[in-house]
């Protein structure tokens, strides 16, 4: 389609952007994972804060993975629906992970309630001027301001106005923590810039309203980050090291041929007769 000529499907922004975004999120999540594990295991830290790290990591990373598996599954069309390509079955596993060992929403409701009441607080951002740190601070301040107008956190207003926001507030904290971890670990800025702009877009309206960060600026910054990331695609895929573990039919022509040749052939007397004609 570019200038009327034929192009690979990867040329389309709608195809390469979700792949690059998922890769950036996976690298940043790995940096976040290392920091979260250290914080969770630190015996000098208040146990409730250690528990908070686990909740925030789970809520943030499971959400990234769930979004990625659904989006990527759609981008390979009907092939995304087949369990043999492992994308949609991975999404089903994530639904279980989200519930098992602590349902994410339940964990988030508890954490946000305790943070707003002020029972304990989380470590400050190492990049307090970043958009993500300002977002986190802004959402918690808004929550505290709302709580002040209510009788207490077990009120009907809390149920109506705060509970529906708890998971997105926890993910906002997680985006900030993940970004801080990745920048502090020295990850390539192509990765951290893309993570930042895509995280901003998850609550786009807030940035327009509170930071005067317009939709046009958000689009332009996202475009810049994706254009910078695209030449890194093969390199990033290699860096994941997962190729050996995802040998599904859709991955290559030879995998597809092996898969098709291995399918059981069903025949009937009529089809055998037709074959002889
Ligand atoms: C794959 C998988 C493996 C599992 N393995 C085990 C295992 O090995 N051993 C074991 O004992 N259990 C296991 N479980 C069970 C698991 O621990 C529970 O499913 C989980 O704790 C959620 O509890 P529930 O299913 O009773 O949902 P509920 O607690 O009934 O939650 C149902 C819905 O209500 C919401 N909700 C619940 N409480 C509140 C609240 N206070 N405020 C607002 N909303 C709320 C939840 O967010 C959810 O949307 C497993 C579950 C899965 C999916």
mmCIF file of C-alpha atoms and ligand atoms in Angstrom:
data_model
loop_
_atom_site.group_PDB
_atom_site.id
_atom_site.type_symbol
_atom_site.label_atom_id
_atom_site.label_comp_id
_atom_site.label_asym_id
_atom_site.label_seq_id
_atom_site.Cartn_x
_atom_site.Cartn_y
_atom_site.Cartn_z
ATOM 1 C CA UNK A 1 0.000 0.000 0.000
ATOM 2 C CA UNK A 2 2.909 2.418 0.626
ATOM 3 C CA UNK A 3 2.933 4.629 -2.495
ATOM 4 C CA UNK A 4 0.715 2.037 -4.140
ATOM 5 C CA UNK A 5 3.294 -0.817 -3.922
ATOM 6 C CA UNK A 6 3.049 -4.101 -2.047
ATOM 7 C CA UNK A 7 4.530 -4.036 1.450
ATOM 8 C CA UNK A 8 5.026 -6.605 4.200
ATOM 9 C CA UNK A 9 2.191 -6.587 6.731
ATOM 10 C CA UNK A 10 4.687 -5.469 9.374
ATOM 11 C CA UNK A 11 4.861 -2.097 7.572
ATOM 12 C CA UNK A 12 1.503 -1.136 9.089
ATOM 13 C CA UNK A 13 1.644 0.855 12.321
ATOM 14 C CA UNK A 14 -1.285 -1.206 13.615
ATOM 15 C CA UNK A 15 0.873 -4.352 13.281
ATOM 16 C CA UNK A 16 4.328 -3.284 14.470
ATOM 17 C CA UNK A 17 3.242 -0.944 17.308
ATOM 18 C CA UNK A 18 1.644 -3.679 19.486
ATOM 19 C CA UNK A 19 4.679 -5.940 19.024
ATOM 20 C CA UNK A 20 7.158 -3.199 19.933
ATOM 21 C CA UNK A 21 5.025 -2.055 22.860
ATOM 22 C CA UNK A 22 4.805 -5.612 24.195
ATOM 23 C CA UNK A 23 8.569 -6.067 23.877
ATOM 24 C CA UNK A 24 9.272 -2.758 25.665
ATOM 25 C CA UNK A 25 6.837 -3.744 28.423
ATOM 26 C CA UNK A 26 8.486 -7.145 28.804
ATOM 27 C CA UNK A 27 11.997 -5.642 29.213
ATOM 28 C CA UNK A 28 10.745 -3.015 31.655
ATOM 29 C CA UNK A 29 8.736 -5.643 33.572
ATOM 30 C CA UNK A 30 11.888 -7.743 33.952
ATOM 31 C CA UNK A 31 13.743 -4.783 35.495
ATOM 32 C CA UNK A 32 10.707 -4.157 37.742
ATOM 33 C CA UNK A 33 10.629 -7.847 38.731
ATOM 34 C CA UNK A 34 14.244 -7.700 40.001
ATOM 35 C CA UNK A 35 13.592 -4.581 42.095
ATOM 36 C CA UNK A 36 10.254 -5.907 43.396
ATOM 37 C CA UNK A 37 11.785 -9.214 44.483
ATOM 38 C CA UNK A 38 14.589 -7.434 46.379
ATOM 39 C CA UNK A 39 12.053 -5.145 48.072
ATOM 40 C CA UNK A 40 9.723 -8.063 48.903
ATOM 41 C CA UNK A 41 12.562 -10.045 50.484
ATOM 42 C CA UNK A 42 13.995 -7.164 52.509
ATOM 43 C CA UNK A 43 13.429 -8.078 56.177
ATOM 44 C CA UNK A 44 14.097 -4.473 57.224
ATOM 45 C CA UNK A 45 10.964 -3.309 55.386
ATOM 46 C CA UNK A 46 7.504 -3.173 56.982
ATOM 47 C CA UNK A 47 5.724 -6.397 55.996
ATOM 48 C CA UNK A 48 2.713 -4.445 54.668
ATOM 49 C CA UNK A 49 5.002 -2.549 52.286
ATOM 50 C CA UNK A 50 6.586 -5.824 51.131
ATOM 51 C CA UNK A 51 3.080 -7.133 50.485
ATOM 52 C CA UNK A 52 2.315 -3.901 48.578
ATOM 53 C CA UNK A 53 5.277 -4.497 46.229
ATOM 54 C CA UNK A 54 3.921 -7.950 45.388
ATOM 55 C CA UNK A 55 0.405 -6.608 44.769
ATOM 56 C CA UNK A 56 1.643 -3.752 42.580
ATOM 57 C CA UNK A 57 3.933 -6.012 40.559
ATOM 58 C CA UNK A 58 1.204 -8.598 40.005
ATOM 59 C CA UNK A 59 -1.487 -6.039 39.076
ATOM 60 C CA UNK A 60 0.784 -4.164 36.651
ATOM 61 C CA UNK A 61 2.525 -7.014 34.883
ATOM 62 C CA UNK A 62 -0.537 -9.270 34.580
ATOM 63 C CA UNK A 63 -2.436 -6.346 33.039
ATOM 64 C CA UNK A 64 0.371 -5.706 30.522
ATOM 65 C CA UNK A 65 0.455 -9.404 29.637
ATOM 66 C CA UNK A 66 -3.329 -9.745 29.362
ATOM 67 C CA UNK A 67 -3.577 -6.700 27.097
ATOM 68 C CA UNK A 68 -0.676 -7.921 24.966
ATOM 69 C CA UNK A 69 -2.027 -11.450 24.491
ATOM 70 C CA UNK A 70 -5.456 -10.153 23.462
ATOM 71 C CA UNK A 71 -4.073 -7.511 21.084
ATOM 72 C CA UNK A 72 -1.471 -9.790 19.522
ATOM 73 C CA UNK A 73 -4.010 -12.574 19.144
ATOM 74 C CA UNK A 74 -6.286 -10.227 17.157
ATOM 75 C CA UNK A 75 -3.393 -9.034 14.970
ATOM 76 C CA UNK A 76 -2.807 -12.509 13.579
ATOM 77 C CA UNK A 77 -6.456 -12.785 12.603
ATOM 78 C CA UNK A 78 -8.166 -16.180 12.861
ATOM 79 C CA UNK A 79 -4.831 -17.845 13.698
ATOM 80 C CA UNK A 80 -4.944 -15.985 17.013
ATOM 81 C CA UNK A 81 -7.988 -18.026 18.035
ATOM 82 C CA UNK A 82 -6.330 -21.419 17.722
ATOM 83 C CA UNK A 83 -4.832 -22.879 20.883
ATOM 84 C CA UNK A 84 -1.999 -24.470 18.852
ATOM 85 C CA UNK A 85 -0.521 -20.981 18.329
ATOM 86 C CA UNK A 86 -0.345 -20.527 22.131
ATOM 87 C CA UNK A 87 -1.383 -16.841 22.227
ATOM 88 C CA UNK A 88 -4.982 -17.165 23.335
ATOM 89 C CA UNK A 89 -4.239 -20.130 25.607
ATOM 90 C CA UNK A 90 -1.607 -17.935 27.264
ATOM 91 C CA UNK A 91 -4.334 -15.340 27.811
ATOM 92 C CA UNK A 92 -6.535 -17.975 29.458
ATOM 93 C CA UNK A 93 -3.655 -18.907 31.800
ATOM 94 C CA UNK A 94 -3.275 -15.228 32.708
ATOM 95 C CA UNK A 95 -6.951 -15.083 33.732
ATOM 96 C CA UNK A 96 -6.178 -17.858 36.215
ATOM 97 C CA UNK A 97 -2.964 -16.174 37.385
ATOM 98 C CA UNK A 98 -4.925 -12.950 38.008
ATOM 99 C CA UNK A 99 -7.215 -14.782 40.446
ATOM 100 C CA UNK A 100 -5.020 -17.466 42.010
ATOM 101 C CA UNK A 101 -2.894 -16.657 45.096
ATOM 102 C CA UNK A 102 -4.860 -13.412 45.591
ATOM 103 C CA UNK A 103 -7.456 -11.947 43.251
ATOM 104 C CA UNK A 104 -5.953 -8.775 41.773
ATOM 105 C CA UNK A 105 -8.981 -6.582 42.333
ATOM 106 C CA UNK A 106 -9.332 -7.682 45.962
ATOM 107 C CA UNK A 107 -5.627 -7.006 46.569
ATOM 108 C CA UNK A 108 -5.861 -3.577 44.922
ATOM 109 C CA UNK A 109 -8.910 -2.539 46.948
ATOM 110 C CA UNK A 110 -7.097 -3.381 50.154
ATOM 111 C CA UNK A 111 -3.865 -1.640 49.151
ATOM 112 C CA UNK A 112 -5.461 1.591 47.921
ATOM 113 C CA UNK A 113 -7.715 1.790 51.000
ATOM 114 C CA UNK A 114 -4.703 1.462 53.309
ATOM 115 C CA UNK A 115 -2.618 3.966 51.329
ATOM 116 C CA UNK A 116 -5.416 6.557 51.318
ATOM 117 C CA UNK A 117 -6.019 6.122 55.053
ATOM 118 C CA UNK A 118 -2.266 6.594 55.549
ATOM 119 C CA UNK A 119 -1.528 3.336 57.370
ATOM 120 C CA UNK A 120 1.831 3.173 55.586
ATOM 121 C CA UNK A 121 3.452 4.656 52.508
ATOM 122 C CA UNK A 122 5.474 3.379 49.583
ATOM 123 C CA UNK A 123 9.047 4.310 48.644
ATOM 124 C CA UNK A 124 9.243 7.582 46.713
ATOM 125 C CA UNK A 125 9.979 7.638 43.007
ATOM 126 C CA UNK A 126 13.624 7.790 41.967
ATOM 127 C CA UNK A 127 12.477 9.996 39.033
ATOM 128 C CA UNK A 128 9.906 12.239 40.728
ATOM 129 C CA UNK A 129 9.646 14.623 37.767
ATOM 130 C CA UNK A 130 8.616 11.940 35.286
ATOM 131 C CA UNK A 131 5.058 12.070 33.966
ATOM 132 C CA UNK A 132 4.387 8.655 35.516
ATOM 133 C CA UNK A 133 5.512 9.781 38.989
ATOM 134 C CA UNK A 134 3.310 12.888 38.721
ATOM 135 C CA UNK A 135 0.396 10.695 37.603
ATOM 136 C CA UNK A 136 0.806 8.382 40.601
ATOM 137 C CA UNK A 137 1.009 11.322 43.013
ATOM 138 C CA UNK A 138 -1.952 13.039 41.367
ATOM 139 C CA UNK A 139 -4.225 9.986 41.556
ATOM 140 C CA UNK A 140 -3.394 9.328 45.205
ATOM 141 C CA UNK A 141 -3.968 13.018 46.081
ATOM 142 C CA UNK A 142 -7.311 12.948 44.269
ATOM 143 C CA UNK A 143 -8.251 9.800 46.191
ATOM 144 C CA UNK A 144 -7.272 11.361 49.521
ATOM 145 C CA UNK A 145 -9.237 14.511 48.713
ATOM 146 C CA UNK A 146 -12.297 12.383 47.924
ATOM 147 C CA UNK A 147 -11.867 10.346 51.117
ATOM 148 C CA UNK A 148 -11.726 13.540 53.215
ATOM 149 C CA UNK A 149 -15.217 14.435 52.009
ATOM 150 C CA UNK A 150 -16.530 11.003 53.032
ATOM 151 C CA UNK A 151 -17.270 9.699 56.496
ATOM 152 C CA UNK A 152 -14.763 6.848 56.260
ATOM 153 C CA UNK A 153 -13.416 4.167 53.954
ATOM 154 C CA UNK A 154 -16.274 1.812 54.705
ATOM 155 C CA UNK A 155 -18.838 4.351 53.503
ATOM 156 C CA UNK A 156 -21.189 3.962 50.559
ATOM 157 C CA UNK A 157 -19.404 6.846 48.742
ATOM 158 C CA UNK A 158 -16.075 5.024 49.066
ATOM 159 C CA UNK A 159 -17.722 1.954 47.555
ATOM 160 C CA UNK A 160 -19.176 4.031 44.685
ATOM 161 C CA UNK A 161 -16.294 6.364 43.873
ATOM 162 C CA UNK A 162 -13.006 4.833 45.070
ATOM 163 C CA UNK A 163 -13.452 1.067 44.663
ATOM 164 C CA UNK A 164 -13.884 1.222 40.853
ATOM 165 C CA UNK A 165 -10.595 3.139 40.600
ATOM 166 C CA UNK A 166 -8.446 0.927 42.845
ATOM 167 C CA UNK A 167 -6.967 -1.350 40.176
ATOM 168 C CA UNK A 168 -6.090 1.553 37.872
ATOM 169 C CA UNK A 169 -4.502 3.466 40.782
ATOM 170 C CA UNK A 170 -2.347 0.441 41.645
ATOM 171 C CA UNK A 171 -1.319 0.054 38.007
ATOM 172 C CA UNK A 172 -0.389 3.763 37.931
ATOM 173 C CA UNK A 173 1.919 3.150 40.907
ATOM 174 C CA UNK A 174 3.266 0.082 39.083
ATOM 175 C CA UNK A 175 3.948 1.977 35.859
ATOM 176 C CA UNK A 176 5.988 4.486 37.836
ATOM 177 C CA UNK A 177 7.870 1.770 39.742
ATOM 178 C CA UNK A 178 8.527 -0.214 36.560
ATOM 179 C CA UNK A 179 9.761 2.848 34.694
ATOM 180 C CA UNK A 180 12.020 3.881 37.602
ATOM 181 C CA UNK A 181 13.424 0.334 37.814
ATOM 182 C CA UNK A 182 14.150 0.228 34.070
ATOM 183 C CA UNK A 183 15.815 3.663 33.944
ATOM 184 C CA UNK A 184 17.843 2.894 37.090
ATOM 185 C CA UNK A 185 18.941 -0.445 35.571
ATOM 186 C CA UNK A 186 20.296 1.490 32.583
ATOM 187 C CA UNK A 187 17.932 0.051 29.965
ATOM 188 C CA UNK A 188 18.217 1.576 26.511
ATOM 189 C CA UNK A 189 16.187 4.814 26.333
ATOM 190 C CA UNK A 190 14.457 3.486 23.196
ATOM 191 C CA UNK A 191 12.809 0.941 25.509
ATOM 192 C CA UNK A 192 12.058 3.251 28.429
ATOM 193 C CA UNK A 193 10.749 6.061 26.169
ATOM 194 C CA UNK A 194 8.332 3.676 24.471
ATOM 195 C CA UNK A 195 7.218 2.272 27.835
ATOM 196 C CA UNK A 196 6.632 5.796 29.138
ATOM 197 C CA UNK A 197 4.517 7.008 26.196
ATOM 198 C CA UNK A 198 2.384 3.879 26.083
ATOM 199 C CA UNK A 199 1.797 4.026 29.859
ATOM 200 C CA UNK A 200 0.757 7.674 29.515
ATOM 201 C CA UNK A 201 -1.773 6.662 26.865
ATOM 202 C CA UNK A 202 -3.396 4.222 29.290
ATOM 203 C CA UNK A 203 -4.796 7.263 31.140
ATOM 204 C CA UNK A 204 -4.558 9.789 28.347
ATOM 205 C CA UNK A 205 -7.350 12.078 29.584
ATOM 206 C CA UNK A 206 -5.703 12.562 32.982
ATOM 207 C CA UNK A 207 -2.539 13.926 31.367
ATOM 208 C CA UNK A 208 -4.576 16.278 29.153
ATOM 209 C CA UNK A 209 -6.571 17.535 32.136
ATOM 210 C CA UNK A 210 -3.892 17.741 34.818
ATOM 211 C CA UNK A 211 -0.601 18.108 32.942
ATOM 212 C CA UNK A 212 -1.818 20.011 29.857
ATOM 213 C CA UNK A 213 -0.196 17.191 27.876
ATOM 214 C CA UNK A 214 -2.451 17.351 24.816
ATOM 215 C CA UNK A 215 -3.604 14.381 22.725
ATOM 216 C CA UNK A 216 -1.643 15.780 19.770
ATOM 217 C CA UNK A 217 1.562 15.875 21.849
ATOM 218 C CA UNK A 218 0.855 12.357 23.157
ATOM 219 C CA UNK A 219 0.396 11.084 19.582
ATOM 220 C CA UNK A 220 3.559 12.822 18.359
ATOM 221 C CA UNK A 221 5.658 11.492 21.264
ATOM 222 C CA UNK A 222 4.312 7.997 20.750
ATOM 223 C CA UNK A 223 5.095 8.170 17.024
ATOM 224 C CA UNK A 224 8.653 9.331 17.781
ATOM 225 C CA UNK A 225 9.175 6.442 20.227
ATOM 226 C CA UNK A 226 7.813 3.829 17.805
ATOM 227 C CA UNK A 227 9.835 5.154 14.859
ATOM 228 C CA UNK A 228 12.985 4.961 17.017
ATOM 229 C CA UNK A 229 12.115 1.424 18.182
ATOM 230 C CA UNK A 230 11.205 -0.173 14.852
ATOM 231 C CA UNK A 231 14.790 -0.705 13.598
ATOM 232 C CA UNK A 232 15.463 -2.553 16.890
ATOM 233 C CA UNK A 233 12.700 -5.110 16.393
ATOM 234 C CA UNK A 234 14.849 -8.113 15.392
ATOM 235 C CA UNK A 235 17.410 -7.284 18.036
ATOM 236 C CA UNK A 236 14.697 -7.026 20.713
ATOM 237 C CA UNK A 237 13.132 -10.310 19.657
ATOM 238 C CA UNK A 238 16.552 -12.015 19.939
ATOM 239 C CA UNK A 239 17.086 -10.453 23.361
ATOM 240 C CA UNK A 240 13.946 -12.076 24.756
ATOM 241 C CA UNK A 241 15.590 -15.489 24.307
ATOM 242 C CA UNK A 242 12.189 -17.170 23.964
ATOM 243 C CA UNK A 243 12.404 -18.437 20.391
ATOM 244 C CA UNK A 244 13.258 -21.973 21.471
ATOM 245 C CA UNK A 245 10.155 -22.074 23.680
ATOM 246 C CA UNK A 246 7.561 -20.822 21.201
ATOM 247 C CA UNK A 247 7.883 -23.121 18.208
ATOM 248 C CA UNK A 248 4.226 -22.833 17.227
ATOM 249 C CA UNK A 249 2.854 -23.449 13.697
ATOM 250 C CA UNK A 250 2.404 -19.753 12.827
ATOM 251 C CA UNK A 251 6.034 -18.896 13.622
ATOM 252 C CA UNK A 252 7.576 -20.013 10.309
ATOM 253 C CA UNK A 253 6.776 -21.656 6.989
ATOM 254 C CA UNK A 254 8.596 -24.842 8.005
ATOM 255 C CA UNK A 255 6.677 -25.037 11.311
ATOM 256 C CA UNK A 256 3.439 -24.523 9.381
ATOM 257 C CA UNK A 257 4.326 -27.253 6.842
ATOM 258 C CA UNK A 258 5.215 -29.692 9.614
ATOM 259 C CA UNK A 259 1.940 -28.886 11.375
ATOM 260 C CA UNK A 260 -0.205 -29.303 8.244
ATOM 261 C CA UNK A 261 1.592 -32.500 7.190
ATOM 262 C CA UNK A 262 1.010 -33.922 10.659
ATOM 263 C CA UNK A 263 -2.773 -33.401 10.548
ATOM 264 C CA UNK A 264 -4.859 -36.512 10.426
ATOM 265 C CA UNK A 265 -6.561 -37.014 7.072
ATOM 266 C CA UNK A 266 -10.230 -37.997 7.212
ATOM 267 C CA UNK A 267 -11.769 -39.715 4.209
ATOM 268 C CA UNK A 268 -15.129 -41.153 3.229
ATOM 269 C CA UNK A 269 -16.146 -43.621 0.520
ATOM 270 C CA UNK A 270 -17.424 -40.676 -1.570
ATOM 271 C CA UNK A 271 -14.198 -38.693 -1.290
ATOM 272 C CA UNK A 272 -12.173 -41.821 -2.198
ATOM 273 C CA UNK A 273 -14.400 -42.293 -5.258
ATOM 274 C CA UNK A 274 -13.998 -38.627 -6.256
ATOM 275 C CA UNK A 275 -10.213 -38.881 -5.879
ATOM 276 C CA UNK A 276 -10.158 -41.699 -8.458
ATOM 277 C CA UNK A 277 -12.021 -39.596 -11.087
HETATM 278 C C1 LIG B 1 -5.818 -21.337 38.413
HETATM 279 C C2 LIG B 1 -6.228 -21.293 39.853
HETATM 280 C C3 LIG B 1 -5.570 -22.091 40.777
HETATM 281 C C4 LIG B 1 -5.961 -22.076 42.110
HETATM 282 N N1 LIG B 1 -5.275 -22.864 42.994
HETATM 283 C C5 LIG B 1 -5.679 -22.910 44.274
HETATM 284 C C6 LIG B 1 -4.991 -23.760 45.224
HETATM 285 O O1 LIG B 1 -4.048 -24.447 44.870
HETATM 286 N N2 LIG B 1 -5.435 -23.787 46.511
HETATM 287 C C7 LIG B 1 -6.473 -23.023 46.910
HETATM 288 O O2 LIG B 1 -6.835 -23.079 48.092
HETATM 289 N N3 LIG B 1 -7.132 -22.206 46.054
HETATM 290 C C8 LIG B 1 -6.775 -22.132 44.757
HETATM 291 N N4 LIG B 1 -7.439 -21.297 43.865
HETATM 292 C C9 LIG B 1 -8.557 -20.506 44.355
HETATM 293 C C10 LIG B 1 -8.188 -19.026 44.481
HETATM 294 O O3 LIG B 1 -7.354 -18.793 45.576
HETATM 295 C C11 LIG B 1 -9.499 -18.217 44.585
HETATM 296 O O4 LIG B 1 -10.207 -18.433 43.384
HETATM 297 C C12 LIG B 1 -9.193 -16.741 44.768
HETATM 298 O O5 LIG B 1 -8.657 -16.483 46.044
HETATM 299 C C13 LIG B 1 -10.435 -15.888 44.566
HETATM 300 O O6 LIG B 1 -11.462 -16.356 45.391
HETATM 301 P P1 LIG B 1 -12.876 -16.765 44.781
HETATM 302 O O7 LIG B 1 -12.700 -17.536 43.516
HETATM 303 O O8 LIG B 1 -13.652 -17.355 45.904
HETATM 304 O O9 LIG B 1 -13.515 -15.379 44.332
HETATM 305 P P2 LIG B 1 -14.258 -14.342 45.264
HETATM 306 O O10 LIG B 1 -13.401 -13.983 46.424
HETATM 307 O O11 LIG B 1 -15.643 -14.853 45.551
HETATM 308 O O12 LIG B 1 -14.312 -13.124 44.259
HETATM 309 C C14 LIG B 1 -15.317 -13.021 43.220
HETATM 310 C C15 LIG B 1 -15.356 -11.589 42.720
HETATM 311 O O13 LIG B 1 -15.684 -10.693 43.799
HETATM 312 C C16 LIG B 1 -14.673 -9.703 43.966
HETATM 313 N N5 LIG B 1 -14.433 -9.472 45.387
HETATM 314 C C17 LIG B 1 -14.102 -10.394 46.332
HETATM 315 N N6 LIG B 1 -13.954 -9.813 47.535
HETATM 316 C C18 LIG B 1 -14.231 -8.499 47.365
HETATM 317 C C19 LIG B 1 -14.251 -7.375 48.237
HETATM 318 N N7 LIG B 1 -13.977 -7.492 49.558
HETATM 319 N N8 LIG B 1 -14.565 -6.177 47.717
HETATM 320 C C20 LIG B 1 -14.852 -6.061 46.406
HETATM 321 N N9 LIG B 1 -14.838 -7.077 45.528
HETATM 322 C C21 LIG B 1 -14.533 -8.280 46.005
HETATM 323 C C22 LIG B 1 -13.428 -10.273 43.296
HETATM 324 O O14 LIG B 1 -12.580 -9.274 42.795
HETATM 325 C C23 LIG B 1 -14.023 -11.074 42.166
HETATM 326 O O15 LIG B 1 -14.286 -10.223 41.060
HETATM 327 C C24 LIG B 1 -7.057 -21.268 42.529
HETATM 328 C C25 LIG B 1 -7.714 -20.455 41.591
HETATM 329 C C26 LIG B 1 -7.318 -20.468 40.277
HETATM 330 C C27 LIG B 1 -8.047 -19.572 39.283
#
